[in-house]
């Protein structure tokens, strides 16, 4: 259906994270009337940094945000340096470049910066952003969805998008299968000064845990560590920096130099590594799931942000190319489900090898995953 032949859709996006904001921007760019409901009482963000791989940059390019992200982050070359515990290089993983020559291959960026860039773009396109709000119930009919919101309001929408994360309330309202599964790992991230040699992503395989570093600006980087533990123990914030250094105690050489930059416990976060995959369609009538609400991979493939941004852009494209919302959601589900399943499954296999102390054995799986993501979604 051409733009001149259709009326704007009224759209509620539940969740103001990466996927939800990407969808809101793409839909507002079509002329739709979009509202984002974010449960958190403010826009503060847990976590320090992330790596935008080529597929994420390609999707961001569709909403004209790649260059803005590159300008505020750190442009990395295509090589990921996989090292042993003494920082000796063992293998090099070459990440595919999916944009044209001269454009970024991958970008390290602070997570709060990415979300601020997305929010600013959404506001420019007229998206209404609301915090401290979610949905309590959804009632569908042939014409649309009645959403009962947590502030007591009752509203009508043509389309509702569940982008509310791995513990999605919308997924529960749709009665879709899929619940978070703990992988046996905790992931630590610490914001540190960027050392001169940290110009691309490095990983280090310790005797018990895998770790690494990604530059996210000219002056900063983030250290990540994946802790293998079947029974996670909670620690006071004041202890987190020391705990990271303890977990990296068997590292030497440059890896030890990096370890010693983790000093401020306020710059450390620790989270459970969980995965989730909806088995079956991601939509029902006029409600659709995207991002971690539908497919949450473990972080070893650095694909979560890319998949979420792709979802938002792909949904807008399908609405452009199909005559009805129902047809568009079917086409979206047909296009995206297999890609999400493939990457989620690869990430789980990598996590299993990591738990078994065989992180370097996962390099071919990582190559397979990046090759799959490089193909146009």
mmCIF file of C-alpha atoms in Angstrom:
data_model
loop_
_atom_site.group_PDB
_atom_site.id
_atom_site.type_symbol
_atom_site.label_atom_id
_atom_site.label_comp_id
_atom_site.label_asym_id
_atom_site.label_seq_id
_atom_site.Cartn_x
_atom_site.Cartn_y
_atom_site.Cartn_z
ATOM 1 C CA UNK A 1 0.000 0.000 0.000
ATOM 2 C CA UNK A 2 1.448 3.396 -0.939
ATOM 3 C CA UNK A 3 1.850 6.068 1.717
ATOM 4 C CA UNK A 4 -0.789 8.293 0.128
ATOM 5 C CA UNK A 5 -3.390 5.494 0.172
ATOM 6 C CA UNK A 6 -3.206 4.633 3.869
ATOM 7 C CA UNK A 7 -4.050 6.376 7.098
ATOM 8 C CA UNK A 8 -1.484 6.636 9.893
ATOM 9 C CA UNK A 9 -1.589 3.799 12.398
ATOM 10 C CA UNK A 10 -1.907 4.452 16.111
ATOM 11 C CA UNK A 11 0.845 2.404 17.753
ATOM 12 C CA UNK A 12 1.718 1.653 21.371
ATOM 13 C CA UNK A 13 5.258 0.445 21.977
ATOM 14 C CA UNK A 14 5.599 -1.192 25.398
ATOM 15 C CA UNK A 15 9.233 -0.777 26.438
ATOM 16 C CA UNK A 16 11.622 2.101 25.852
ATOM 17 C CA UNK A 17 14.822 0.130 25.342
ATOM 18 C CA UNK A 18 16.885 -0.301 22.187
ATOM 19 C CA UNK A 19 14.348 -2.373 20.230
ATOM 20 C CA UNK A 20 11.324 -0.376 21.317
ATOM 21 C CA UNK A 21 12.883 2.972 20.423
ATOM 22 C CA UNK A 22 14.163 1.645 17.080
ATOM 23 C CA UNK A 23 10.646 0.470 16.211
ATOM 24 C CA UNK A 24 9.135 3.788 17.319
ATOM 25 C CA UNK A 25 11.584 5.762 15.159
ATOM 26 C CA UNK A 26 10.991 3.583 12.089
ATOM 27 C CA UNK A 27 7.202 3.698 12.445
ATOM 28 C CA UNK A 28 7.108 7.438 13.085
ATOM 29 C CA UNK A 29 9.179 7.812 9.936
ATOM 30 C CA UNK A 30 6.252 6.234 8.055
ATOM 31 C CA UNK A 31 3.920 8.849 9.498
ATOM 32 C CA UNK A 32 2.395 6.637 12.185
ATOM 33 C CA UNK A 33 1.285 8.074 15.536
ATOM 34 C CA UNK A 34 3.558 6.338 18.043
ATOM 35 C CA UNK A 35 3.590 6.296 21.831
ATOM 36 C CA UNK A 36 6.246 4.568 23.948
ATOM 37 C CA UNK A 37 5.394 3.348 27.461
ATOM 38 C CA UNK A 38 8.467 2.628 29.596
ATOM 39 C CA UNK A 39 7.936 1.011 33.002
ATOM 40 C CA UNK A 40 11.010 2.522 34.670
ATOM 41 C CA UNK A 41 10.408 5.843 36.464
ATOM 42 C CA UNK A 42 13.293 7.521 34.618
ATOM 43 C CA UNK A 43 15.607 6.938 31.647
ATOM 44 C CA UNK A 44 18.568 5.715 33.689
ATOM 45 C CA UNK A 45 20.275 2.681 32.174
ATOM 46 C CA UNK A 46 21.895 -0.368 33.768
ATOM 47 C CA UNK A 47 25.126 -1.369 32.076
ATOM 48 C CA UNK A 48 28.095 0.480 30.650
ATOM 49 C CA UNK A 49 28.901 -0.422 27.100
ATOM 50 C CA UNK A 50 27.993 -2.467 24.082
ATOM 51 C CA UNK A 51 29.381 -3.357 20.688
ATOM 52 C CA UNK A 52 27.378 -2.389 17.627
ATOM 53 C CA UNK A 53 28.372 -4.948 15.017
ATOM 54 C CA UNK A 54 27.833 -4.483 11.279
ATOM 55 C CA UNK A 55 24.222 -5.708 11.236
ATOM 56 C CA UNK A 56 23.301 -3.273 14.017
ATOM 57 C CA UNK A 57 24.920 -0.419 12.070
ATOM 58 C CA UNK A 58 23.098 -1.477 8.906
ATOM 59 C CA UNK A 59 19.769 -1.370 10.705
ATOM 60 C CA UNK A 60 20.629 1.986 12.311
ATOM 61 C CA UNK A 61 21.490 3.272 8.836
ATOM 62 C CA UNK A 62 17.872 2.680 7.832
ATOM 63 C CA UNK A 63 16.847 5.337 10.376
ATOM 64 C CA UNK A 64 19.930 7.494 9.674
ATOM 65 C CA UNK A 65 21.676 7.026 13.003
ATOM 66 C CA UNK A 66 24.851 5.086 12.157
ATOM 67 C CA UNK A 67 27.053 8.156 11.800
ATOM 68 C CA UNK A 68 25.716 9.701 15.011
ATOM 69 C CA UNK A 69 26.632 6.541 16.920
ATOM 70 C CA UNK A 70 30.083 6.365 15.328
ATOM 71 C CA UNK A 71 30.712 10.019 16.179
ATOM 72 C CA UNK A 72 30.053 9.439 19.885
ATOM 73 C CA UNK A 73 31.636 5.998 20.143
ATOM 74 C CA UNK A 74 34.802 4.234 19.011
ATOM 75 C CA UNK A 75 35.135 2.787 15.500
ATOM 76 C CA UNK A 76 36.734 -0.674 15.703
ATOM 77 C CA UNK A 77 38.433 -2.630 12.909
ATOM 78 C CA UNK A 78 37.002 -5.976 11.863
ATOM 79 C CA UNK A 79 39.406 -8.115 13.934
ATOM 80 C CA UNK A 80 38.572 -9.554 17.338
ATOM 81 C CA UNK A 81 41.747 -10.749 19.068
ATOM 82 C CA UNK A 82 41.200 -13.992 20.999
ATOM 83 C CA UNK A 83 44.035 -14.495 23.513
ATOM 84 C CA UNK A 84 45.017 -16.902 26.273
ATOM 85 C CA UNK A 85 45.470 -15.975 29.932
ATOM 86 C CA UNK A 86 48.897 -14.412 29.272
ATOM 87 C CA UNK A 87 47.417 -12.227 26.489
ATOM 88 C CA UNK A 88 49.187 -14.245 23.807
ATOM 89 C CA UNK A 89 47.153 -14.149 20.588
ATOM 90 C CA UNK A 90 45.662 -17.545 19.695
ATOM 91 C CA UNK A 91 43.086 -16.812 17.006
ATOM 92 C CA UNK A 92 41.739 -13.807 15.169
ATOM 93 C CA UNK A 93 38.046 -13.564 14.429
ATOM 94 C CA UNK A 94 37.292 -11.360 11.424
ATOM 95 C CA UNK A 95 33.856 -9.791 11.719
ATOM 96 C CA UNK A 96 32.134 -9.197 8.350
ATOM 97 C CA UNK A 97 31.780 -5.615 7.162
ATOM 98 C CA UNK A 98 28.251 -5.040 5.848
ATOM 99 C CA UNK A 99 28.294 -1.323 5.016
ATOM 100 C CA UNK A 100 30.033 0.190 2.025
ATOM 101 C CA UNK A 101 33.764 0.886 2.036
ATOM 102 C CA UNK A 102 34.732 3.762 4.286
ATOM 103 C CA UNK A 103 31.783 3.269 6.655
ATOM 104 C CA UNK A 104 32.209 1.825 10.177
ATOM 105 C CA UNK A 105 32.659 -1.938 10.545
ATOM 106 C CA UNK A 106 31.662 -1.998 14.210
ATOM 107 C CA UNK A 107 31.357 0.638 16.921
ATOM 108 C CA UNK A 108 31.896 0.436 20.671
ATOM 109 C CA UNK A 109 29.505 2.766 22.474
ATOM 110 C CA UNK A 110 28.255 3.538 25.962
ATOM 111 C CA UNK A 111 24.769 2.077 26.342
ATOM 112 C CA UNK A 112 23.321 5.273 27.872
ATOM 113 C CA UNK A 113 24.663 7.221 24.876
ATOM 114 C CA UNK A 114 22.976 4.905 22.376
ATOM 115 C CA UNK A 115 19.672 5.175 24.198
ATOM 116 C CA UNK A 116 19.956 8.968 24.365
ATOM 117 C CA UNK A 117 20.612 9.082 20.599
ATOM 118 C CA UNK A 118 17.555 6.898 19.986
ATOM 119 C CA UNK A 119 15.325 8.947 22.303
ATOM 120 C CA UNK A 120 16.412 12.220 20.679
ATOM 121 C CA UNK A 121 15.608 10.832 17.219
ATOM 122 C CA UNK A 122 12.240 9.539 18.421
ATOM 123 C CA UNK A 123 11.307 12.952 19.813
ATOM 124 C CA UNK A 124 12.354 14.673 16.576
ATOM 125 C CA UNK A 125 9.999 12.338 14.714
ATOM 126 C CA UNK A 126 7.138 13.153 17.045
ATOM 127 C CA UNK A 127 7.074 10.015 19.196
ATOM 128 C CA UNK A 128 5.398 10.488 22.567
ATOM 129 C CA UNK A 129 7.721 9.117 25.280
ATOM 130 C CA UNK A 130 6.189 8.245 28.650
ATOM 131 C CA UNK A 131 7.888 6.790 31.735
ATOM 132 C CA UNK A 132 6.529 4.912 34.749
ATOM 133 C CA UNK A 133 3.896 3.263 32.555
ATOM 134 C CA UNK A 134 3.075 -0.178 31.181
ATOM 135 C CA UNK A 135 0.043 -2.241 30.147
ATOM 136 C CA UNK A 136 -2.100 -4.298 32.508
ATOM 137 C CA UNK A 137 -4.402 -5.957 29.955
ATOM 138 C CA UNK A 138 -4.885 -6.070 26.191
ATOM 139 C CA UNK A 139 -8.237 -6.812 24.553
ATOM 140 C CA UNK A 140 -8.239 -7.401 20.792
ATOM 141 C CA UNK A 141 -10.965 -7.320 18.166
ATOM 142 C CA UNK A 142 -10.992 -7.170 14.364
ATOM 143 C CA UNK A 143 -10.326 -3.431 14.311
ATOM 144 C CA UNK A 144 -7.550 -3.080 16.858
ATOM 145 C CA UNK A 145 -6.500 -3.358 20.500
ATOM 146 C CA UNK A 146 -7.892 -1.864 23.695
ATOM 147 C CA UNK A 147 -5.011 -1.345 26.113
ATOM 148 C CA UNK A 148 -5.666 -0.914 29.822
ATOM 149 C CA UNK A 149 -2.666 1.018 31.084
ATOM 150 C CA UNK A 150 -1.126 0.955 34.533
ATOM 151 C CA UNK A 151 -2.190 4.577 35.154
ATOM 152 C CA UNK A 152 -5.834 3.490 34.871
ATOM 153 C CA UNK A 153 -6.381 4.817 31.348
ATOM 154 C CA UNK A 154 -8.074 2.796 28.599
ATOM 155 C CA UNK A 155 -6.787 3.488 25.079
ATOM 156 C CA UNK A 156 -7.381 2.163 21.539
ATOM 157 C CA UNK A 157 -4.527 1.339 19.181
ATOM 158 C CA UNK A 158 -4.209 -0.180 15.731
ATOM 159 C CA UNK A 159 -1.047 -1.997 16.809
ATOM 160 C CA UNK A 160 0.716 -2.855 20.074
ATOM 161 C CA UNK A 161 4.410 -3.807 20.120
ATOM 162 C CA UNK A 162 5.841 -5.721 23.063
ATOM 163 C CA UNK A 163 9.446 -4.549 23.362
ATOM 164 C CA UNK A 164 9.568 -4.917 27.134
ATOM 165 C CA UNK A 165 12.528 -7.219 27.506
ATOM 166 C CA UNK A 166 13.268 -10.754 28.581
ATOM 167 C CA UNK A 167 10.603 -10.656 31.316
ATOM 168 C CA UNK A 168 8.025 -9.242 28.950
ATOM 169 C CA UNK A 169 4.589 -8.518 30.376
ATOM 170 C CA UNK A 170 3.193 -8.403 26.836
ATOM 171 C CA UNK A 171 4.497 -11.912 26.152
ATOM 172 C CA UNK A 172 2.577 -13.081 29.211
ATOM 173 C CA UNK A 173 -0.590 -11.315 28.053
ATOM 174 C CA UNK A 174 -0.281 -13.081 24.687
ATOM 175 C CA UNK A 175 0.232 -16.386 26.530
ATOM 176 C CA UNK A 176 3.278 -17.141 24.424
ATOM 177 C CA UNK A 177 5.764 -19.766 25.547
ATOM 178 C CA UNK A 178 9.211 -18.668 26.525
ATOM 179 C CA UNK A 179 10.740 -17.843 29.874
ATOM 180 C CA UNK A 180 14.218 -16.731 30.916
ATOM 181 C CA UNK A 181 16.671 -19.611 31.269
ATOM 182 C CA UNK A 182 19.814 -19.142 33.374
ATOM 183 C CA UNK A 183 22.925 -20.289 31.483
ATOM 184 C CA UNK A 184 25.098 -20.933 34.546
ATOM 185 C CA UNK A 185 26.965 -17.668 34.097
ATOM 186 C CA UNK A 186 27.084 -14.150 35.471
ATOM 187 C CA UNK A 187 28.383 -11.330 33.297
ATOM 188 C CA UNK A 188 30.413 -8.470 34.798
ATOM 189 C CA UNK A 189 31.071 -5.159 33.039
ATOM 190 C CA UNK A 190 33.413 -2.454 34.297
ATOM 191 C CA UNK A 191 34.015 0.992 32.864
ATOM 192 C CA UNK A 192 37.781 1.691 32.756
ATOM 193 C CA UNK A 193 40.272 4.103 31.165
ATOM 194 C CA UNK A 194 41.195 2.971 27.651
ATOM 195 C CA UNK A 195 44.779 1.744 27.506
ATOM 196 C CA UNK A 196 46.765 2.667 24.387
ATOM 197 C CA UNK A 197 46.802 -0.891 23.018
ATOM 198 C CA UNK A 198 43.011 -1.305 23.331
ATOM 199 C CA UNK A 199 42.080 -0.351 19.774
ATOM 200 C CA UNK A 200 39.875 -3.336 19.010
ATOM 201 C CA UNK A 201 38.007 -6.042 20.911
ATOM 202 C CA UNK A 202 40.146 -8.558 22.835
ATOM 203 C CA UNK A 203 39.140 -11.698 24.698
ATOM 204 C CA UNK A 204 41.191 -13.568 27.322
ATOM 205 C CA UNK A 205 40.646 -17.199 28.267
ATOM 206 C CA UNK A 206 41.434 -17.741 31.938
ATOM 207 C CA UNK A 207 41.538 -21.047 33.771
ATOM 208 C CA UNK A 208 37.936 -20.660 34.969
ATOM 209 C CA UNK A 209 36.406 -17.593 33.366
ATOM 210 C CA UNK A 210 36.494 -15.711 30.069
ATOM 211 C CA UNK A 211 37.036 -11.969 29.944
ATOM 212 C CA UNK A 212 37.896 -9.204 27.527
ATOM 213 C CA UNK A 213 37.809 -5.528 26.670
ATOM 214 C CA UNK A 214 36.065 -3.291 24.120
ATOM 215 C CA UNK A 215 36.942 0.384 23.510
ATOM 216 C CA UNK A 216 33.905 2.686 23.602
ATOM 217 C CA UNK A 217 35.522 6.122 23.225
ATOM 218 C CA UNK A 218 38.976 7.678 22.838
ATOM 219 C CA UNK A 219 39.353 7.693 26.618
ATOM 220 C CA UNK A 220 37.196 4.817 27.912
ATOM 221 C CA UNK A 221 36.680 1.110 27.447
ATOM 222 C CA UNK A 222 34.714 -1.564 29.218
ATOM 223 C CA UNK A 223 36.059 -4.778 30.645
ATOM 224 C CA UNK A 224 33.710 -7.742 30.522
ATOM 225 C CA UNK A 225 34.003 -11.012 32.394
ATOM 226 C CA UNK A 226 31.764 -14.074 32.221
ATOM 227 C CA UNK A 227 31.767 -15.891 35.546
ATOM 228 C CA UNK A 228 30.809 -19.570 35.564
ATOM 229 C CA UNK A 229 28.670 -20.261 38.610
ATOM 230 C CA UNK A 230 25.676 -22.509 39.170
ATOM 231 C CA UNK A 231 24.547 -20.647 42.303
ATOM 232 C CA UNK A 232 25.005 -16.883 41.948
ATOM 233 C CA UNK A 233 25.855 -15.003 45.139
ATOM 234 C CA UNK A 234 24.899 -11.350 45.525
ATOM 235 C CA UNK A 235 27.653 -8.943 46.601
ATOM 236 C CA UNK A 236 27.504 -5.388 47.963
ATOM 237 C CA UNK A 237 28.285 -2.740 45.339
ATOM 238 C CA UNK A 238 31.368 -1.721 47.327
ATOM 239 C CA UNK A 239 32.961 -5.151 46.710
ATOM 240 C CA UNK A 240 32.399 -5.459 42.953
ATOM 241 C CA UNK A 241 35.683 -4.012 41.659
ATOM 242 C CA UNK A 242 37.717 -6.213 43.996
ATOM 243 C CA UNK A 243 35.697 -9.259 42.989
ATOM 244 C CA UNK A 244 36.420 -8.618 39.302
ATOM 245 C CA UNK A 245 40.144 -8.436 40.010
ATOM 246 C CA UNK A 246 39.943 -11.694 41.985
ATOM 247 C CA UNK A 247 38.185 -13.447 39.089
ATOM 248 C CA UNK A 248 40.907 -12.194 36.732
ATOM 249 C CA UNK A 249 43.747 -13.110 39.112
ATOM 250 C CA UNK A 250 45.221 -15.812 36.837
ATOM 251 C CA UNK A 251 45.749 -13.385 33.946
ATOM 252 C CA UNK A 252 49.184 -12.008 33.133
ATOM 253 C CA UNK A 253 50.862 -9.671 30.648
ATOM 254 C CA UNK A 254 48.617 -7.058 29.098
ATOM 255 C CA UNK A 255 45.556 -8.837 30.491
ATOM 256 C CA UNK A 256 46.847 -8.241 34.025
ATOM 257 C CA UNK A 257 47.513 -4.601 33.161
ATOM 258 C CA UNK A 258 43.896 -4.349 32.090
ATOM 259 C CA UNK A 259 42.670 -6.096 35.240
ATOM 260 C CA UNK A 260 44.412 -3.548 37.405
ATOM 261 C CA UNK A 261 42.433 -0.684 35.829
ATOM 262 C CA UNK A 262 39.226 -2.006 37.474
ATOM 263 C CA UNK A 263 39.291 0.047 40.672
ATOM 264 C CA UNK A 264 35.994 1.901 41.116
ATOM 265 C CA UNK A 265 33.137 -0.330 42.354
ATOM 266 C CA UNK A 266 30.585 2.255 41.196
ATOM 267 C CA UNK A 267 31.719 1.574 37.624
ATOM 268 C CA UNK A 268 30.960 -2.160 37.813
ATOM 269 C CA UNK A 269 27.693 -3.982 37.097
ATOM 270 C CA UNK A 270 26.942 -7.708 37.417
ATOM 271 C CA UNK A 271 23.992 -9.516 35.844
ATOM 272 C CA UNK A 272 22.696 -13.053 35.343
ATOM 273 C CA UNK A 273 23.180 -14.411 31.812
ATOM 274 C CA UNK A 274 19.760 -15.571 30.695
ATOM 275 C CA UNK A 275 18.330 -16.561 27.343
ATOM 276 C CA UNK A 276 14.774 -16.732 26.093
ATOM 277 C CA UNK A 277 13.143 -17.736 22.806
ATOM 278 C CA UNK A 278 9.454 -17.701 21.949
ATOM 279 C CA UNK A 279 8.578 -21.019 20.333
ATOM 280 C CA UNK A 280 6.172 -20.173 17.522
ATOM 281 C CA UNK A 281 4.722 -16.963 16.128
ATOM 282 C CA UNK A 282 5.746 -13.698 17.722
ATOM 283 C CA UNK A 283 2.368 -12.085 17.086
ATOM 284 C CA UNK A 284 -1.339 -12.565 17.681
ATOM 285 C CA UNK A 285 -3.718 -10.420 15.637
ATOM 286 C CA UNK A 286 -2.624 -6.805 16.333
ATOM 287 C CA UNK A 287 0.018 -7.452 19.012
ATOM 288 C CA UNK A 288 3.633 -8.394 18.176
ATOM 289 C CA UNK A 289 6.784 -9.142 20.181
ATOM 290 C CA UNK A 290 10.240 -7.846 19.247
ATOM 291 C CA UNK A 291 13.732 -7.780 20.757
ATOM 292 C CA UNK A 292 14.443 -9.667 23.963
ATOM 293 C CA UNK A 293 10.714 -10.198 24.511
ATOM 294 C CA UNK A 294 10.851 -12.620 21.570
ATOM 295 C CA UNK A 295 14.490 -13.737 21.404
ATOM 296 C CA UNK A 296 17.115 -13.004 24.041
ATOM 297 C CA UNK A 297 20.543 -14.442 23.148
ATOM 298 C CA UNK A 298 23.434 -14.691 25.583
ATOM 299 C CA UNK A 299 26.010 -11.881 25.203
ATOM 300 C CA UNK A 300 28.807 -13.997 23.697
ATOM 301 C CA UNK A 301 27.541 -13.296 20.152
ATOM 302 C CA UNK A 302 27.116 -9.525 20.739
ATOM 303 C CA UNK A 303 23.928 -9.857 18.675
ATOM 304 C CA UNK A 304 21.177 -8.784 21.071
ATOM 305 C CA UNK A 305 21.189 -5.087 20.135
ATOM 306 C CA UNK A 306 21.526 -5.871 16.425
ATOM 307 C CA UNK A 307 18.560 -8.237 16.441
ATOM 308 C CA UNK A 308 16.409 -5.778 18.382
ATOM 309 C CA UNK A 309 17.174 -2.844 16.067
ATOM 310 C CA UNK A 310 16.638 -5.065 13.022
ATOM 311 C CA UNK A 311 13.243 -6.097 14.398
ATOM 312 C CA UNK A 312 12.052 -2.505 14.655
ATOM 313 C CA UNK A 313 13.217 -1.596 11.152
ATOM 314 C CA UNK A 314 11.888 -4.831 9.614
ATOM 315 C CA UNK A 315 8.457 -4.322 11.183
ATOM 316 C CA UNK A 316 8.150 -0.870 9.621
ATOM 317 C CA UNK A 317 9.247 -2.261 6.251
ATOM 318 C CA UNK A 318 6.635 -5.013 6.352
ATOM 319 C CA UNK A 319 3.906 -2.525 7.239
ATOM 320 C CA UNK A 320 4.977 -0.497 4.189
ATOM 321 C CA UNK A 321 4.866 -3.477 1.850
ATOM 322 C CA UNK A 322 1.641 -5.194 2.917
ATOM 323 C CA UNK A 323 -1.944 -4.093 2.473
ATOM 324 C CA UNK A 324 -3.111 -4.847 6.024
ATOM 325 C CA UNK A 325 -1.604 -4.938 9.507
ATOM 326 C CA UNK A 326 -2.453 -8.644 9.803
ATOM 327 C CA UNK A 327 -0.576 -9.457 6.588
ATOM 328 C CA UNK A 328 2.379 -7.335 7.678
ATOM 329 C CA UNK A 329 2.685 -9.069 11.051
ATOM 330 C CA UNK A 330 2.537 -12.487 9.402
ATOM 331 C CA UNK A 331 5.264 -11.452 6.959
ATOM 332 C CA UNK A 332 7.342 -10.016 9.807
ATOM 333 C CA UNK A 333 7.069 -13.213 11.828
ATOM 334 C CA UNK A 334 7.943 -15.344 8.793
ATOM 335 C CA UNK A 335 11.009 -13.178 8.154
ATOM 336 C CA UNK A 336 12.354 -12.826 11.659
ATOM 337 C CA UNK A 337 11.587 -15.985 13.665
ATOM 338 C CA UNK A 338 14.202 -18.215 12.053
ATOM 339 C CA UNK A 339 16.917 -15.553 12.313
ATOM 340 C CA UNK A 340 16.197 -15.027 15.994
ATOM 341 C CA UNK A 341 16.120 -18.772 16.667
ATOM 342 C CA UNK A 342 19.414 -19.369 14.844
ATOM 343 C CA UNK A 343 21.312 -16.668 16.741
ATOM 344 C CA UNK A 344 19.795 -17.605 20.101
ATOM 345 C CA UNK A 345 20.788 -21.244 19.605
ATOM 346 C CA UNK A 346 24.341 -20.352 18.570
ATOM 347 C CA UNK A 347 24.726 -18.095 21.593
ATOM 348 C CA UNK A 348 23.550 -20.876 23.919
ATOM 349 C CA UNK A 349 26.093 -23.312 22.426
ATOM 350 C CA UNK A 350 28.867 -20.767 22.933
ATOM 351 C CA UNK A 351 27.770 -20.272 26.541
ATOM 352 C CA UNK A 352 27.856 -24.038 27.092
ATOM 353 C CA UNK A 353 31.439 -24.227 25.774
ATOM 354 C CA UNK A 354 32.381 -21.316 28.016
ATOM 355 C CA UNK A 355 30.950 -23.060 31.081
ATOM 356 C CA UNK A 356 32.969 -26.151 30.103
ATOM 357 C CA UNK A 357 36.171 -24.064 29.952
ATOM 358 C CA UNK A 358 36.416 -24.402 26.149
ATOM 359 C CA UNK A 359 35.925 -20.799 25.081
ATOM 360 C CA UNK A 360 38.542 -20.920 22.327
ATOM 361 C CA UNK A 361 36.678 -23.903 20.825
ATOM 362 C CA UNK A 362 33.729 -21.600 20.163
ATOM 363 C CA UNK A 363 35.510 -19.448 17.561
ATOM 364 C CA UNK A 364 33.968 -21.327 14.617
ATOM 365 C CA UNK A 365 30.525 -20.940 16.151
ATOM 366 C CA UNK A 366 31.176 -17.215 16.462
ATOM 367 C CA UNK A 367 32.227 -17.091 12.798
ATOM 368 C CA UNK A 368 29.038 -18.921 11.828
ATOM 369 C CA UNK A 369 26.935 -16.542 13.873
ATOM 370 C CA UNK A 370 28.526 -13.399 12.462
ATOM 371 C CA UNK A 371 28.208 -14.779 8.919
ATOM 372 C CA UNK A 372 24.514 -15.451 9.514
ATOM 373 C CA UNK A 373 23.981 -11.950 10.887
ATOM 374 C CA UNK A 374 25.874 -10.391 7.969
ATOM 375 C CA UNK A 375 23.334 -11.789 5.510
ATOM 376 C CA UNK A 376 20.486 -9.382 4.884
ATOM 377 C CA UNK A 377 17.639 -10.115 7.295
#
